[in-house]
mmCIF file with all atom_site columns, C-alpha atoms in Angstrom:
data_model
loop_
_atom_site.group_PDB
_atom_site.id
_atom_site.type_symbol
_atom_site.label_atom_id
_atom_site.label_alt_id
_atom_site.label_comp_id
_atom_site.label_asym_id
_atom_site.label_entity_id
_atom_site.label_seq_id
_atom_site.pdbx_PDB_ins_code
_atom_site.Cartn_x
_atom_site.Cartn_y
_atom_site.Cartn_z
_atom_site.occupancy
_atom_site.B_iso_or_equiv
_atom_site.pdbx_formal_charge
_atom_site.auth_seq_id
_atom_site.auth_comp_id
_atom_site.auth_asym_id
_atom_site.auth_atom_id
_atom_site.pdbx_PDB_model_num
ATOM 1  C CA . UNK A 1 1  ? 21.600  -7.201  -1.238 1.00 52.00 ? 1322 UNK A CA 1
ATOM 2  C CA . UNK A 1 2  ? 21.680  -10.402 0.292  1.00 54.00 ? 1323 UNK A CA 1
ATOM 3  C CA . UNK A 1 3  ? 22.349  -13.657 -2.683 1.00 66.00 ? 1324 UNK A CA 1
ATOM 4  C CA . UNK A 1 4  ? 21.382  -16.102 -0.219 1.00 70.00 ? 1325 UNK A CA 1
ATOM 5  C CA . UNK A 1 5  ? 18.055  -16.209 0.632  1.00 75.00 ? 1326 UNK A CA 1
ATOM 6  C CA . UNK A 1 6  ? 18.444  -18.832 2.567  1.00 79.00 ? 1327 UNK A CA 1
ATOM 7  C CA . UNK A 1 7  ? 19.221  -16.759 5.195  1.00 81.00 ? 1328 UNK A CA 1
ATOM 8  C CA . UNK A 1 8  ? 17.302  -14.890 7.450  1.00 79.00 ? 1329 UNK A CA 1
ATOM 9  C CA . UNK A 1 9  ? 18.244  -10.320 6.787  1.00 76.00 ? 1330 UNK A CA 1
ATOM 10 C CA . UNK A 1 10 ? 17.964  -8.457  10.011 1.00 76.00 ? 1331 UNK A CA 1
ATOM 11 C CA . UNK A 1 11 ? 16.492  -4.955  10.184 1.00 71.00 ? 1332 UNK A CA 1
ATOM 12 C CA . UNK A 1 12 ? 17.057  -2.275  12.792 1.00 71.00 ? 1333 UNK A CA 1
ATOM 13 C CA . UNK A 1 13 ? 15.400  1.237   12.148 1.00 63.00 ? 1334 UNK A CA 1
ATOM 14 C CA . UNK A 1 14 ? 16.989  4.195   13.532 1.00 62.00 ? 1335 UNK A CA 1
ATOM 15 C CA . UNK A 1 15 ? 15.824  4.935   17.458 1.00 61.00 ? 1336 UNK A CA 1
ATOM 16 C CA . UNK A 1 16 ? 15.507  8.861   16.333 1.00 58.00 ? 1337 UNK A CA 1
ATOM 17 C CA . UNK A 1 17 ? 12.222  7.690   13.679 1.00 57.00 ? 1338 UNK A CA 1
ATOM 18 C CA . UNK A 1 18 ? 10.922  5.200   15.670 1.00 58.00 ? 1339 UNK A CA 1
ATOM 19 C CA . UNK A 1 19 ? 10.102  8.233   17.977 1.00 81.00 ? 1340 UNK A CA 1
ATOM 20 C CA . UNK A 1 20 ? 8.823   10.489  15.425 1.00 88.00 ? 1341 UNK A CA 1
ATOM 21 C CA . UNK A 1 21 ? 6.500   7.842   14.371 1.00 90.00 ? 1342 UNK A CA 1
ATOM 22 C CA . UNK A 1 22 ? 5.158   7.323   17.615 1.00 91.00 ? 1343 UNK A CA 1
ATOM 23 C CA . UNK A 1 23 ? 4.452   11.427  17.931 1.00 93.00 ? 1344 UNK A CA 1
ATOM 24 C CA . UNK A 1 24 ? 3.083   11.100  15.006 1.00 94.00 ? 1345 UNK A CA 1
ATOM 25 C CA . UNK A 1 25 ? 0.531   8.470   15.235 1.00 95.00 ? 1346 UNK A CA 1
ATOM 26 C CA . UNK A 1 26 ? -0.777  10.155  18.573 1.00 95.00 ? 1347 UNK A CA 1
ATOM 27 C CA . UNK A 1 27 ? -1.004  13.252  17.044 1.00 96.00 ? 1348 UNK A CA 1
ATOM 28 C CA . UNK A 1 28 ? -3.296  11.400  13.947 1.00 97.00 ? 1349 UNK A CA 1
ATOM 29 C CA . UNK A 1 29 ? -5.379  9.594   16.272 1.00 97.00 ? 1350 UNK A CA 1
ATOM 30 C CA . UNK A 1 30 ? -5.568  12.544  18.081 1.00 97.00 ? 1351 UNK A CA 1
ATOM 31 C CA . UNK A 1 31 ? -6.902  14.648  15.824 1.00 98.00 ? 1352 UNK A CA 1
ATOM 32 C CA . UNK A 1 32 ? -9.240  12.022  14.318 1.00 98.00 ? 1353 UNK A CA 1
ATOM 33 C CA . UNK A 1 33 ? -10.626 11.675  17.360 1.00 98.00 ? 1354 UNK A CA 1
ATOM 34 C CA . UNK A 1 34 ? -11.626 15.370  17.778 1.00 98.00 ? 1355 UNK A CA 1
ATOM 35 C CA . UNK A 1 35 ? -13.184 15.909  14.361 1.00 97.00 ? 1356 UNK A CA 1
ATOM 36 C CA . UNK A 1 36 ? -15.521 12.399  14.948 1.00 97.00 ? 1357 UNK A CA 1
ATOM 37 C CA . UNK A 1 37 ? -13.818 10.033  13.122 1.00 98.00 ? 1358 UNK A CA 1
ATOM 38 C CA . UNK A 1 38 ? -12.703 6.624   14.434 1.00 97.00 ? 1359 UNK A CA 1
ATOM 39 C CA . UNK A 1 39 ? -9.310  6.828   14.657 1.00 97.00 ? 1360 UNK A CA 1
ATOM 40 C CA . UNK A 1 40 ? -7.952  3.291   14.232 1.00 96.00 ? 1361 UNK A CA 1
ATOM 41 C CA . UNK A 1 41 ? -10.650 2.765   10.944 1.00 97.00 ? 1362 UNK A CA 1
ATOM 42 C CA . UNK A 1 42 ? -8.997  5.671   8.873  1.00 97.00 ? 1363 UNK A CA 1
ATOM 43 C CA . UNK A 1 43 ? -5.164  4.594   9.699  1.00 96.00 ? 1364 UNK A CA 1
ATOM 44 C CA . UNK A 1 44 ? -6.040  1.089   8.719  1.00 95.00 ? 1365 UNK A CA 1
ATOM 45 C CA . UNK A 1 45 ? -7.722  2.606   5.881  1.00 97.00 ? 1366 UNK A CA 1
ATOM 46 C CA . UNK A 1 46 ? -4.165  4.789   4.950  1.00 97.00 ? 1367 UNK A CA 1
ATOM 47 C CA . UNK A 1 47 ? -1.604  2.420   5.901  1.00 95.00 ? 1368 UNK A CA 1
ATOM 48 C CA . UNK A 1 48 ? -3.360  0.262   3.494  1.00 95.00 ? 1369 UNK A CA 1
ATOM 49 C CA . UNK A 1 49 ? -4.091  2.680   0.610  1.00 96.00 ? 1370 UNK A CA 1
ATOM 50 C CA . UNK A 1 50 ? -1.701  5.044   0.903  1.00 96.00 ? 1371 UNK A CA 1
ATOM 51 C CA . UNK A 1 51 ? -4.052  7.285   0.539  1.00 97.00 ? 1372 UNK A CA 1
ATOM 52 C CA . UNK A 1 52 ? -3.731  10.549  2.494  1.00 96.00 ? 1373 UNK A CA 1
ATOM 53 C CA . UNK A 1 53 ? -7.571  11.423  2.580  1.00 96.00 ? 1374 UNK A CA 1
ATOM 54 C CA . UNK A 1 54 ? -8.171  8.949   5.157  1.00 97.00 ? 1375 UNK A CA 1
ATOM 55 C CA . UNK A 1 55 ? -6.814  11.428  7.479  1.00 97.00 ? 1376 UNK A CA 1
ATOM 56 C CA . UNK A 1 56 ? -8.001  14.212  8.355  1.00 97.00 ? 1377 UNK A CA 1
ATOM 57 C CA . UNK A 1 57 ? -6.010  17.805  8.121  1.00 97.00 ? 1378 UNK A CA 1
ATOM 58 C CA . UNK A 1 58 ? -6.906  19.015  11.139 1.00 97.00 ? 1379 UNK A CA 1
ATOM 59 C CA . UNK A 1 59 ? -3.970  20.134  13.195 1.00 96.00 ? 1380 UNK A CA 1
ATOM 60 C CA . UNK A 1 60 ? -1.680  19.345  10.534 1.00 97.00 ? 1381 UNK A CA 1
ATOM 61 C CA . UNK A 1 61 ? -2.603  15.296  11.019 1.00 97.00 ? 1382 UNK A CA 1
ATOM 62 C CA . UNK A 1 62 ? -2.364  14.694  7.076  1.00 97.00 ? 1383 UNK A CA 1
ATOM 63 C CA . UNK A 1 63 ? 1.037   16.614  6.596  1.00 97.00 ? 1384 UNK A CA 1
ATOM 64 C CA . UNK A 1 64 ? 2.304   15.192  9.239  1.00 96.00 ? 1385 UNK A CA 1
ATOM 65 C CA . UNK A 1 65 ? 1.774   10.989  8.478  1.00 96.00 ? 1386 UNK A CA 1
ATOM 66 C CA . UNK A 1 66 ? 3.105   11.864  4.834  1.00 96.00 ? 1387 UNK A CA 1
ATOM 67 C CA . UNK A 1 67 ? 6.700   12.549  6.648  1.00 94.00 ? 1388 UNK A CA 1
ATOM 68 C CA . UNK A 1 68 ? 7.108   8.776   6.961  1.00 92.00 ? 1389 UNK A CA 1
ATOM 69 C CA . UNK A 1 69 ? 6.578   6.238   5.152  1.00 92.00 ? 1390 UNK A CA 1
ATOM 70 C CA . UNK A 1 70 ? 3.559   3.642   6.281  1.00 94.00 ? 1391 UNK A CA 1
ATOM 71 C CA . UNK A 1 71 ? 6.112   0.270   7.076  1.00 91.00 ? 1392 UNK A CA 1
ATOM 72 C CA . UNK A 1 72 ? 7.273   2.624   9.205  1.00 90.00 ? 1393 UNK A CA 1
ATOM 73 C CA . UNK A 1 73 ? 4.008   3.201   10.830 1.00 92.00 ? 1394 UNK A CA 1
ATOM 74 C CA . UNK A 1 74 ? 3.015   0.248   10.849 1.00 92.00 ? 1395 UNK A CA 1
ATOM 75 C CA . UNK A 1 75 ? 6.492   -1.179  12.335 1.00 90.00 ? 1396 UNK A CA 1
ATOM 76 C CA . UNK A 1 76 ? 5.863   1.312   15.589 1.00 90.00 ? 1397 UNK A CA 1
ATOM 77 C CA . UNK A 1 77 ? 1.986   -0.039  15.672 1.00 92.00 ? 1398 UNK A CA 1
ATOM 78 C CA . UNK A 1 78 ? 3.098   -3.367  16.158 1.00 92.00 ? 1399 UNK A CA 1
ATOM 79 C CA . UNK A 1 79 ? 5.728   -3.035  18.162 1.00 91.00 ? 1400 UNK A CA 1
ATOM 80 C CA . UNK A 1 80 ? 3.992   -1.009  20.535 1.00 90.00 ? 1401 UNK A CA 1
ATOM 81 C CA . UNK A 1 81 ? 0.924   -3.738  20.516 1.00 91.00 ? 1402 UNK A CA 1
ATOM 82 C CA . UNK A 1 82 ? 3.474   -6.573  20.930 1.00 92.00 ? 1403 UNK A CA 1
ATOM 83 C CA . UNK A 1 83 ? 5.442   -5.035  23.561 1.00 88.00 ? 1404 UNK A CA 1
ATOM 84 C CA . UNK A 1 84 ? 2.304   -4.532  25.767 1.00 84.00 ? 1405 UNK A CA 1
ATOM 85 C CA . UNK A 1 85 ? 1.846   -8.393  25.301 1.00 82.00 ? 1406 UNK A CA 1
ATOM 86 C CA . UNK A 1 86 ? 4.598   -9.495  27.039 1.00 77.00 ? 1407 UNK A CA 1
#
């Protein structure tokens, strides 16, 4: 761990789960979306709970956003949004 904290840490996620959290975010909204729910509600709701009943279980959607953790989806979610801003 950094002692200074002056300065500024840098942080670079592996490519191979930035991918897997984009699949997996489509596949949750996905799936929300079929069963009725709206989509972007319940992953605000579990990114900031952490609780897994905010998603739904159909097609494996809750299993499936437990396999990373939510900085992690939350990272690819802005990312995404702030890429398609430039």
């Amino acid at each position: 761990m950094n002692k200074n904290f002056n300065e500024t840490m840098k942080f670079e996620p592996p490519k191979e789960n930035i991918n897997e959290a984009r699949k997996i975010i489509l596949t949750v909204y996905n799936a929300l979306k079929e069963k009725g729910y709206d989509p972007i509600n319940q992953i605000i709701g579990y990114i900031l709970s952490g609780d897994p009943t905010y998603i739904t279980s159909h097609n494996n959607a809750r299993s499936l956003v437990r396999k990373i953790e939510r900085d992690e989806l939350l990272e690819e979610i802005l990312g995404s949004y702030l890429e398609e801003e430039k």
